[in-house]
Amino acid sequence: QVQLVESGGGLVQAGASLRLSCTAAGRSFGDYVMAWFRQAPGKDREFVASSSWASTGTYYKNPSVKARFTISRDNAKNTVYLQMNDLRPEDTAVYYCAADYKGSYTLMSDYEYQYWGQGTQVTVSS
């Protein structure tokens, strides 16, 4: 069992940066693929980025996200981060942290992930 709590969202102007954090309570954080998803109003939840459970790799939704966002994790702190630079209005969404026990970090479907945080709102104004 893993409990996830996100923080770091807020209201920013286009071009600004934010760093989201997700802290996990539970054992063996290092055994979980950690991912960020987001859901904009009226849209389905979508994959943003993931970090492998062995800290051997990261994966991103597409090159545009990879160019602006960076996922990282600190297993000693049971925390995964999403550094978001050059934010755009289309990045506005609720951002969710998710965990998958020893899964494949290249899977982008939300049903692959067993544990979810409550979400943190990111709003980017133009």
Tab-separated table of C-alpha atoms in Angstrom:
chain	number	residue	atom	x	y	z
A	1	GLN	CA	0.000	0.000	0.000
A	2	VAL	CA	1.282	3.442	-0.951
A	3	GLN	CA	-0.214	6.809	-0.108
A	4	LEU	CA	0.722	9.666	-2.414
A	5	VAL	CA	0.497	13.387	-1.706
A	6	GLU	CA	1.203	16.003	-4.357
A	7	SER	CA	2.169	19.616	-3.806
A	8	GLY	CA	3.581	22.558	-5.701
A	9	GLY	CA	0.743	23.529	-8.006
A	10	GLY	CA	-0.423	27.080	-8.458
A	11	LEU	CA	-1.331	29.920	-10.775
A	12	VAL	CA	1.467	31.207	-12.993
A	13	GLN	CA	1.876	33.194	-16.176
A	14	ALA	CA	2.901	31.672	-19.460
A	15	GLY	CA	6.638	31.109	-19.636
A	16	ALA	CA	7.012	30.555	-15.896
A	17	SER	CA	8.247	27.442	-14.109
A	18	LEU	CA	6.827	25.233	-11.390
A	19	ARG	CA	8.120	22.189	-9.589
A	20	LEU	CA	5.603	19.617	-8.455
A	21	SER	CA	6.431	17.179	-5.694
A	22	CYS	CA	4.844	13.882	-4.772
A	23	THR	CA	5.757	12.245	-1.509
A	24	ALA	CA	4.921	8.616	-0.846
A	25	ALA	CA	4.121	7.002	2.466
A	26	GLY	CA	4.758	3.306	2.552
A	27	ARG	CA	7.511	0.829	2.020
A	28	SER	CA	9.862	0.175	-0.847
A	29	PHE	CA	9.402	3.424	-2.755
A	30	GLY	CA	12.296	2.395	-4.970
A	31	ASP	CA	10.276	-0.600	-6.226
A	32	TYR	CA	7.615	1.588	-7.819
A	33	VAL	CA	7.408	3.171	-11.213
A	34	MET	CA	6.401	6.747	-10.474
A	35	ALA	CA	4.501	8.789	-13.004
A	36	TRP	CA	2.768	12.093	-13.525
A	37	PHE	CA	-0.555	12.369	-15.306
A	38	ARG	CA	-2.725	15.397	-15.892
A	39	GLN	CA	-6.360	16.084	-16.603
A	40	ALA	CA	-7.599	19.277	-18.184
A	41	PRO	CA	-11.243	20.344	-17.876
A	42	GLY	CA	-13.447	18.291	-20.154
A	43	LYS	CA	-10.613	16.011	-21.233
A	44	ASP	CA	-9.402	12.541	-20.347
A	45	ARG	CA	-6.531	12.060	-17.980
A	46	GLU	CA	-3.257	11.807	-19.918
A	47	PHE	CA	0.221	10.565	-19.239
A	48	VAL	CA	2.960	13.167	-18.826
A	49	ALA	CA	6.135	11.421	-17.666
A	50	SER	CA	7.420	8.439	-15.690
A	51	SER	CA	10.494	7.267	-13.823
A	52	SER	CA	11.477	3.607	-13.732
A	53	TRP	CA	11.390	1.671	-10.470
A	54	ALA	CA	15.093	0.905	-10.705
A	55	SER	CA	15.850	4.565	-11.456
A	56	THR	CA	17.288	3.426	-14.771
A	57	GLY	CA	15.188	5.535	-17.055
A	58	THR	CA	12.568	8.160	-17.669
A	59	TYR	CA	9.842	8.420	-20.266
A	60	TYR	CA	7.833	11.351	-21.570
A	61	LYS	CA	4.553	11.863	-23.358
A	62	ASN	CA	6.221	13.402	-26.413
A	63	PRO	CA	9.252	15.457	-27.440
A	64	SER	CA	7.530	18.741	-26.649
A	65	VAL	CA	6.931	17.713	-23.050
A	66	LYS	CA	10.414	16.248	-22.767
A	67	ALA	CA	11.911	19.551	-23.904
A	68	ARG	CA	10.161	21.490	-21.125
A	69	PHE	CA	9.481	19.023	-18.280
A	70	THR	CA	11.846	16.896	-16.226
A	71	ILE	CA	10.828	14.031	-13.968
A	72	SER	CA	13.211	13.021	-11.212
A	73	ARG	CA	13.056	11.055	-7.989
A	74	ASP	CA	14.829	10.960	-4.667
A	75	ASN	CA	14.348	7.491	-3.238
A	76	ALA	CA	15.881	8.519	0.078
A	77	LYS	CA	13.075	11.071	0.473
A	78	ASN	CA	10.332	8.911	-1.078
A	79	THR	CA	9.646	11.776	-3.435
A	80	VAL	CA	9.206	12.223	-7.163
A	81	TYR	CA	9.359	15.630	-8.817
A	82	LEU	CA	8.137	17.199	-12.019
A	83	GLN	CA	10.056	20.301	-12.996
A	84	MET	CA	7.987	22.229	-15.522
A	85	ASN	CA	9.567	25.058	-17.485
A	86	ASP	CA	8.183	27.390	-20.128
A	87	LEU	CA	4.638	26.660	-19.063
A	88	ARG	CA	1.855	27.256	-21.573
A	89	PRO	CA	-1.879	27.801	-21.109
A	90	GLU	CA	-2.473	24.334	-22.580
A	91	ASP	CA	-0.554	22.872	-19.620
A	92	THR	CA	-3.411	23.954	-17.360
A	93	ALA	CA	-4.731	20.839	-15.629
A	94	VAL	CA	-4.927	18.919	-12.406
A	95	TYR	CA	-1.672	17.007	-12.114
A	96	TYR	CA	-1.699	13.574	-10.501
A	97	CYS	CA	1.083	11.435	-9.175
A	98	ALA	CA	0.750	7.677	-9.694
A	99	ALA	CA	2.631	4.545	-8.679
A	100	ASP	CA	2.945	1.096	-10.232
A	101	TYR	CA	4.748	-1.720	-8.428
A	102	LYS	CA	7.716	-2.942	-10.498
A	103	GLY	CA	5.927	-2.259	-13.753
A	104	SER	CA	7.167	-1.016	-17.087
A	105	TYR	CA	7.873	2.689	-17.012
A	106	THR	CA	7.008	3.092	-20.699
A	107	LEU	CA	3.345	2.270	-20.184
A	108	MET	CA	1.196	5.368	-20.535
A	109	SER	CA	-2.232	4.010	-19.649
A	110	ASP	CA	-3.619	5.152	-16.329
A	111	TYR	CA	-5.129	1.740	-15.600
A	112	GLU	CA	-1.587	0.355	-15.259
A	113	TYR	CA	-1.081	2.355	-12.074
A	114	GLN	CA	-2.446	1.110	-8.771
A	115	TYR	CA	-1.974	4.119	-6.535
A	116	TRP	CA	-2.912	7.743	-7.049
A	117	GLY	CA	-2.583	11.041	-5.275
A	118	GLN	CA	-5.375	13.550	-4.879
A	119	GLY	CA	-3.998	15.902	-7.507
A	120	THR	CA	-2.659	19.439	-7.539
A	121	GLN	CA	-4.005	22.232	-9.743
A	122	VAL	CA	-1.732	23.971	-12.215
A	123	THR	CA	-3.169	27.013	-13.961
A	124	VAL	CA	-1.210	28.899	-16.598
A	125	SER	CA	-2.510	32.271	-17.693
A	126	SER	CA	-1.695	33.807	-21.057
